[in-house]
PDB file of C-alpha atoms in Angstrom:
ATOM      1  CA  MET R   1      50.710  92.902 101.348  1.00 63.00           C
ATOM      2  CA  THR R   2      51.248  95.288  98.498  1.00 77.00           C
ATOM      3  CA  LEU R   3      52.948  94.319  95.271  1.00 70.00           C
ATOM      4  CA  PRO R   4      56.117  96.374  96.026  1.00 67.00           C
ATOM      5  CA  SER R   5      56.529  94.681  99.423  1.00 69.00           C
ATOM      6  CA  ILE R   6      56.053  91.234  97.860  1.00 71.00           C
ATOM      7  CA  ILE R   7      58.702  92.057  95.242  1.00 69.00           C
ATOM      8  CA  GLN R   8      61.069  93.350  97.943  1.00 72.00           C
ATOM      9  CA  LYS R   9      60.630  90.149  99.985  1.00 79.00           C
ATOM     10  CA  GLN R  10      61.343  88.029  96.899  1.00 82.00           C
ATOM     11  CA  ASN R  11      64.452  90.106  96.103  1.00 81.00           C
ATOM     12  CA  GLN R  12      65.645  89.708  99.698  1.00 87.00           C
ATOM     13  CA  LYS R  13      65.212  85.929  99.506  1.00 91.00           C
ATOM     14  CA  GLU R  14      67.151  85.778  96.244  1.00 92.00           C
ATOM     15  CA  ALA R  15      69.897  88.035  97.628  1.00 92.00           C
ATOM     16  CA  THR R  16      70.175  85.943 100.806  1.00 95.00           C
ATOM     17  CA  SER R  17      70.420  82.696  98.850  1.00 96.00           C
ATOM     18  CA  ARG R  18      73.029  84.018  96.433  1.00 96.00           C
ATOM     19  CA  LEU R  19      75.102  85.778  99.102  1.00 97.00           C
ATOM     20  CA  LYS R  20      75.276  82.544 101.120  1.00 97.00           C
ATOM     21  CA  LYS R  21      76.278  80.600  98.022  1.00 97.00           C
ATOM     22  CA  TYR R  22      78.878  83.179  96.935  1.00 97.00           C
ATOM     23  CA  TYR R  23      80.435  83.319 100.382  1.00 97.00           C
ATOM     24  CA  SER R  24      80.642  79.521 100.470  1.00 97.00           C
ATOM     25  CA  VAL R  25      82.098  79.260  96.947  1.00 97.00           C
ATOM     26  CA  MET R  26      84.743  81.929  97.632  1.00 98.00           C
ATOM     27  CA  SER R  27      85.654  80.446 101.005  1.00 97.00           C
ATOM     28  CA  GLN R  28      86.119  77.018  99.420  1.00 98.00           C
ATOM     29  CA  ALA R  29      88.198  78.492  96.582  1.00 98.00           C
ATOM     30  CA  ILE R  30      90.458  80.212  99.101  1.00 98.00           C
ATOM     31  CA  MET R  31      90.881  77.012 101.125  1.00 97.00           C
ATOM     32  CA  LEU R  32      91.719  74.995  97.989  1.00 98.00           C
ATOM     33  CA  SER R  33      94.182  77.649  96.878  1.00 98.00           C
ATOM     34  CA  GLU R  34      95.840  77.547 100.296  1.00 97.00           C
ATOM     35  CA  VAL R  35      96.506  73.829  99.781  1.00 98.00           C
ATOM     36  CA  ASP R  36      98.466  74.656  96.611  1.00 98.00           C
ATOM     37  CA  ASN R  37      99.821  78.112  97.460  1.00 97.00           C
ATOM     38  CA  GLY R  38     100.226  78.122 101.224  1.00 97.00           C
ATOM     39  CA  PRO R  39      98.329  80.259 103.739  1.00 97.00           C
ATOM     40  CA  VAL R  40      96.791  83.518 102.503  1.00 96.00           C
ATOM     41  CA  GLN R  41      99.115  85.431 104.830  1.00 95.00           C
ATOM     42  CA  TYR R  42     102.013  84.489 102.511  1.00 96.00           C
ATOM     43  CA  TRP R  43     100.331  85.179  99.172  1.00 97.00           C
ATOM     44  CA  ASP R  44     101.950  87.813  96.987  1.00 95.00           C
ATOM     45  CA  LYS R  45      99.691  90.834  97.078  1.00 94.00           C
ATOM     46  CA  SER R  46     101.071  94.010  95.568  1.00 91.00           C
ATOM     47  CA  GLU R  47     100.688  97.325  97.325  1.00 92.00           C
ATOM     48  CA  MET R  48      98.212  99.774  95.873  1.00 92.00           C
ATOM     49  CA  ILE R  49      99.802 101.949  93.180  1.00 93.00           C
ATOM     50  CA  ARG R  50      99.256 105.696  93.244  1.00 93.00           C
ATOM     51  CA  ASP R  51     100.097 108.345  90.678  1.00 93.00           C
ATOM     52  CA  GLU R  52     102.557 111.153  91.373  1.00 94.00           C
ATOM     53  CA  ASP R  53      99.697 113.312  92.688  1.00 95.00           C
ATOM     54  CA  GLY R  54      98.669 110.557  95.111  1.00 91.00           C
ATOM     55  CA  SER R  55      95.531 109.505  93.238  1.00 91.00           C
ATOM     56  CA  TYR R  56      94.640 105.854  92.677  1.00 89.00           C
ATOM     57  CA  ASN R  57      96.190 104.493  89.470  1.00 90.00           C
ATOM     58  CA  SER R  58      93.317 102.454  88.048  1.00 88.00           C
ATOM     59  CA  ALA R  59      95.119 100.936  85.079  1.00 87.00           C
ATOM     60  CA  GLU R  60      98.112  99.666  87.057  1.00 91.00           C
ATOM     61  CA  ASN R  61      96.047  98.401  89.991  1.00 91.00           C
ATOM     62  CA  ASP R  62      93.728  96.554  87.611  1.00 90.00           C
ATOM     63  CA  LYS R  63      96.752  94.716  86.153  1.00 91.00           C
ATOM     64  CA  LEU R  64      97.878  93.769  89.656  1.00 94.00           C
ATOM     65  CA  VAL R  65      94.483  92.453  90.712  1.00 95.00           C
ATOM     66  CA  GLU R  66      94.223  90.392  87.524  1.00 95.00           C
ATOM     67  CA  ALA R  67      97.629  88.802  88.220  1.00 96.00           C
ATOM     68  CA  PHE R  68      96.514  88.048  91.799  1.00 97.00           C
ATOM     69  CA  TYR R  69      93.217  86.552  90.568  1.00 97.00           C
ATOM     70  CA  ASP R  70      95.010  84.394  87.980  1.00 97.00           C
ATOM     71  CA  LYS R  71      97.546  83.091  90.476  1.00 97.00           C
ATOM     72  CA  TYR R  72      95.342  82.459  93.502  1.00 98.00           C
ATOM     73  CA  LEU R  73      91.663  82.211  92.500  1.00 98.00           C
ATOM     74  CA  ALA R  74      91.078  81.440  88.803  1.00 98.00           C
ATOM     75  CA  LYS R  75      91.793  77.712  89.070  1.00 97.00           C
ATOM     76  CA  TYR R  76      89.360  77.282  91.973  1.00 98.00           C
ATOM     77  CA  LEU R  77      86.291  79.195  90.787  1.00 98.00           C
ATOM     78  CA  LYS R  78      83.755  77.993  88.250  1.00 97.00           C
ATOM     79  CA  ILE R  79      82.884  80.956  86.058  1.00 98.00           C
ATOM     80  CA  THR R  80      81.133  81.365  82.719  1.00 98.00           C
ATOM     81  CA  SER R  81      83.029  84.447  81.574  1.00 97.00           C
ATOM     82  CA  ARG R  82      85.519  87.054  82.626  1.00 96.00           C
ATOM     83  CA  GLY R  83      86.850  90.270  81.254  1.00 94.00           C
ATOM     84  CA  TYR R  84      86.750  93.986  81.808  1.00 92.00           C
ATOM     85  CA  LEU R  85      83.603  96.076  81.997  1.00 87.00           C
ATOM     86  CA  LYS R  86      83.539  99.843  81.936  1.00 81.00           C
ATOM     87  CA  GLU R  87      81.894 101.336  84.964  1.00 74.00           C
ATOM     88  CA  ASP R  88      82.431 104.614  86.782  1.00 71.00           C
ATOM     89  CA  SER R  89      84.751 105.744  83.946  1.00 70.00           C
ATOM     90  CA  ARG R  90      87.178 102.845  84.328  1.00 76.00           C
ATOM     91  CA  PHE R  91      87.471  99.239  83.253  1.00 81.00           C
ATOM     92  CA  ARG R  92      87.273  96.658  86.032  1.00 88.00           C
ATOM     93  CA  LEU R  93      88.085  92.962  86.053  1.00 94.00           C
ATOM     94  CA  TYR R  94      84.894  90.953  86.446  1.00 96.00           C
ATOM     95  CA  THR R  95      83.899  87.310  86.603  1.00 97.00           C
ATOM     96  CA  LYS R  96      80.449  85.959  85.858  1.00 97.00           C
ATOM     97  CA  PHE R  97      79.196  82.858  87.656  1.00 97.00           C
ATOM     98  CA  PRO R  98      76.878  80.116  86.313  1.00 97.00           C
ATOM     99  CA  ASP R  99      73.877  81.551  88.217  1.00 95.00           C
ATOM    100  CA  GLY R 100      74.282  84.899  86.424  1.00 96.00           C
ATOM    101  CA  SER R 101      75.796  86.762  89.383  1.00 97.00           C
ATOM    102  CA  MET R 102      79.039  88.712  88.963  1.00 97.00           C
ATOM    103  CA  ALA R 103      82.014  89.920  90.949  1.00 97.00           C
ATOM    104  CA  TRP R 104      84.386  92.835  90.347  1.00 94.00           C
ATOM    105  CA  TYR R 105      87.909  92.888  91.761  1.00 95.00           C
ATOM    106  CA  GLY R 106      90.134  95.766  92.849  1.00 93.00           C
ATOM    107  CA  ASN R 107      93.595  96.155  94.327  1.00 93.00           C
ATOM    108  CA  GLY R 108      93.433  98.208  97.498  1.00 90.00           C
ATOM    109  CA  SER R 109      94.922  97.625 100.920  1.00 90.00           C
ATOM    110  CA  CYS R 110      93.215  94.235 100.528  1.00 94.00           C
ATOM    111  CA  ILE R 111      91.719  92.633  97.433  1.00 96.00           C
ATOM    112  CA  ASP R 112      88.418  94.474  97.201  1.00 94.00           C
ATOM    113  CA  ILE R 113      85.562  92.443  95.757  1.00 96.00           C
ATOM    114  CA  VAL R 114      82.097  93.684  94.903  1.00 95.00           C
ATOM    115  CA  TYR R 115      79.544  90.931  94.386  1.00 97.00           C
ATOM    116  CA  ASP R 116      76.431  91.716  92.312  1.00 96.00           C
ATOM    117  CA  TYR R 117      73.876  89.014  93.022  1.00 96.00           C
ATOM    118  CA  ASN R 118      71.641  89.874  90.054  1.00 94.00           C
ATOM    119  CA  GLY R 119      74.425  90.124  87.498  1.00 93.00           C
ATOM    120  CA  GLY R 120      74.283  93.784  86.598  1.00 84.00           C
ATOM    121  CA  LYS R 121      70.521  94.243  86.523  1.00 91.00           C
ATOM    122  CA  LYS R 122      69.353  97.427  88.206  1.00 90.00           C
ATOM    123  CA  PRO R 123      69.471  99.040  90.680  1.00 89.00           C
ATOM    124  CA  ASN R 124      73.277  98.358  90.805  1.00 90.00           C
ATOM    125  CA  LEU R 125      73.618  99.955  94.231  1.00 92.00           C
ATOM    126  CA  LEU R 126      75.850  98.965  97.109  1.00 93.00           C
ATOM    127  CA  GLY R 127      73.805  97.602  99.987  1.00 92.00           C
ATOM    128  CA  TYR R 128      70.891  96.716  97.674  1.00 91.00           C
ATOM    129  CA  ASP R 129      72.100  94.308  95.012  1.00 93.00           C
ATOM    130  CA  ARG R 130      75.873  94.834  95.290  1.00 95.00           C
ATOM    131  CA  PHE R 131      77.855  93.885  98.349  1.00 96.00           C
ATOM    132  CA  SER R 132      81.496  94.565  99.260  1.00 96.00           C
ATOM    133  CA  PHE R 133      83.906  91.894 100.461  1.00 96.00           C
ATOM    134  CA  LEU R 134      87.575  91.993 101.431  1.00 96.00           C
ATOM    135  CA  LEU R 135      90.241  89.342 100.946  1.00 97.00           C
ATOM    136  CA  CYS R 136      93.045  90.409 103.288  1.00 95.00           C
ATOM    137  CA  LYS R 137      96.367  88.792 104.149  1.00 91.00           C
ATOM    138  CA  ASP R 138      96.609  90.302 107.608  1.00 89.00           C
ATOM    139  CA  LYS R 139      93.072  90.014 109.010  1.00 88.00           C
ATOM    140  CA  LYS R 140      90.971  87.258 110.485  1.00 87.00           C
ATOM    141  CA  PRO R 141      88.871  86.047 108.851  1.00 90.00           C
ATOM    142  CA  VAL R 142      90.864  86.580 105.668  1.00 94.00           C
ATOM    143  CA  PHE R 143      87.674  86.703 103.548  1.00 94.00           C
ATOM    144  CA  ALA R 144      84.789  88.666 105.000  1.00 93.00           C
ATOM    145  CA  GLY R 145      82.083  91.159 104.333  1.00 91.00           C
ATOM    146  CA  PHE R 146      83.331  94.725 104.475  1.00 89.00           C
ATOM    147  CA  ASN R 147      82.881  96.106 108.012  1.00 84.00           C
ATOM    148  CA  LEU R 148      82.509  92.738 109.745  1.00 82.00           C
ATOM    149  CA  ASP R 149      84.830  93.911 112.549  1.00 78.00           C
ATOM    150  CA  VAL R 150      82.566  96.862 113.401  1.00 71.00           C
ATOM    151  CA  ALA R 151      79.476  94.684 113.123  1.00 65.00           C
ATOM    152  CA  LYS R 152      80.896  92.300 115.727  1.00 67.00           C
ATOM    153  CA  GLU R 153      81.773  95.149 118.093  1.00 67.00           C
ATOM    154  CA  SER R 154      78.540  97.098 117.831  1.00 81.00           C
ATOM    155  CA  ARG R 155      75.759  95.981 115.535  1.00 85.00           C
ATOM    156  CA  THR R 156      73.768  99.143 116.247  1.00 85.00           C
ATOM    157  CA  GLU R 157      76.709 101.315 115.188  1.00 86.00           C
ATOM    158  CA  ALA R 158      77.284  99.170 112.100  1.00 86.00           C
ATOM    159  CA  ILE R 159      73.654  99.594 111.038  1.00 87.00           C
ATOM    160  CA  GLU R 160      73.997 103.362 111.341  1.00 86.00           C
ATOM    161  CA  ILE R 161      77.195 103.307 109.268  1.00 87.00           C
ATOM    162  CA  CYS R 162      75.447 101.213 106.599  1.00 88.00           C
ATOM    163  CA  LYS R 163      72.892 103.987 106.072  1.00 86.00           C
ATOM    164  CA  THR R 164      75.482 106.395 104.685  1.00 88.00           C
ATOM    165  CA  GLN R 165      78.377 104.107 103.692  1.00 91.00           C
ATOM    166  CA  PRO R 166      76.703 101.300 101.730  1.00 92.00           C
ATOM    167  CA  GLN R 167      79.960  99.479 100.976  1.00 91.00           C
ATOM    168  CA  LYS R 168      79.999  98.651 104.693  1.00 91.00           C
ATOM    169  CA  CYS R 169      76.591  96.900 104.825  1.00 92.00           C
ATOM    170  CA  THR R 170      77.936  93.441 103.983  1.00 93.00           C
ATOM    171  CA  GLY R 171      79.440  92.875 107.444  1.00 90.00           C
ATOM    172  CA  ILE R 172      76.024  93.187 109.084  1.00 90.00           C
ATOM    173  CA  LEU R 173      74.522  90.695 106.658  1.00 93.00           C
ATOM    174  CA  GLN R 174      77.363  88.247 107.262  1.00 92.00           C
ATOM    175  CA  MET R 175      76.859  88.560 110.995  1.00 90.00           C
ATOM    176  CA  ASP R 176      73.149  87.836 110.448  1.00 92.00           C
ATOM    177  CA  ASN R 177      73.849  84.737 108.286  1.00 93.00           C
ATOM    178  CA  TRP R 178      73.093  86.770 105.134  1.00 94.00           C
ATOM    179  CA  GLU R 179      69.524  87.411 106.259  1.00 94.00           C
ATOM    180  CA  PHE R 180      67.966  90.860 105.864  1.00 93.00           C
ATOM    181  CA  LYS R 181      66.714  91.409 109.408  1.00 92.00           C
ATOM    182  CA  PRO R 182      63.851  93.871 109.943  1.00 89.00           C
ATOM    183  CA  ASP R 183      66.295  96.485 111.267  1.00 88.00           C
ATOM    184  CA  TYR R 184      68.569  96.278 108.205  1.00 89.00           C
ATOM    185  CA  GLN R 185      68.885  99.869 107.092  1.00 78.00           C
ATOM    186  CA  TRP R 186      68.753 100.275 103.350  1.00 77.00           C
ATOM    187  CA  PRO R 187      71.450 102.825 102.490  1.00 73.00           C
ATOM    188  CA  THR R 188      70.441 106.386 101.682  1.00 64.00           C
ATOM    189  CA  VAL R 189      73.360 106.841  99.291  1.00 48.00           C
ATOM    190  CA  LYS R 190      71.951 106.138  95.843  1.00 51.00           C
ATOM    191  CA  LYS R 191      75.127 105.842  93.771  1.00 50.00           C
ATOM    192  CA  SER R 192      77.210 102.700  93.497  1.00 48.00           C
ATOM    193  CA  THR R 193      80.877 103.345  94.128  1.00 48.00           C
ATOM    194  CA  TYR R 194      81.981 100.178  92.414  1.00 48.00           C
TER     195      TYR R 194
END
């Protein structure tokens, strides 16, 4: 084995371990919150706010997602810090976990969550070290990797989608118990969108 392949295998093992842990921690936090706040389907989740021209209003949506996080998740997650980080020309709510990993939160049709297993170290690319999750009121499961529905219908199609839409790679990994199978297609898009 060459040094790059050894490093890649080690990174895959670390990503697998942290993705499993993150999914478990978030799932438990959601279940605990449901005990106090009722089923997710009844949680207050504001609609996405758009400007007059129809574009996404970052500042207002960030306030909404922070209110949602404070009401439904903050009490149930063990974090070391939280705040706003500037990325892609906007500030995003983040939380940092004791193992150094991070998550960013956004208010879309669902609560959009991007988990960065290595805490902001490079490459900072979706499908490599950042993975997209959705927390939705009207879907089952309510917390899942982005694109899990497609992955369950057609894994082959989901793998093809992952190549060009890296935010959708998480569903395949969830279906595969967070393991990077040999046919996992590393995305060709090189820019993180979150």
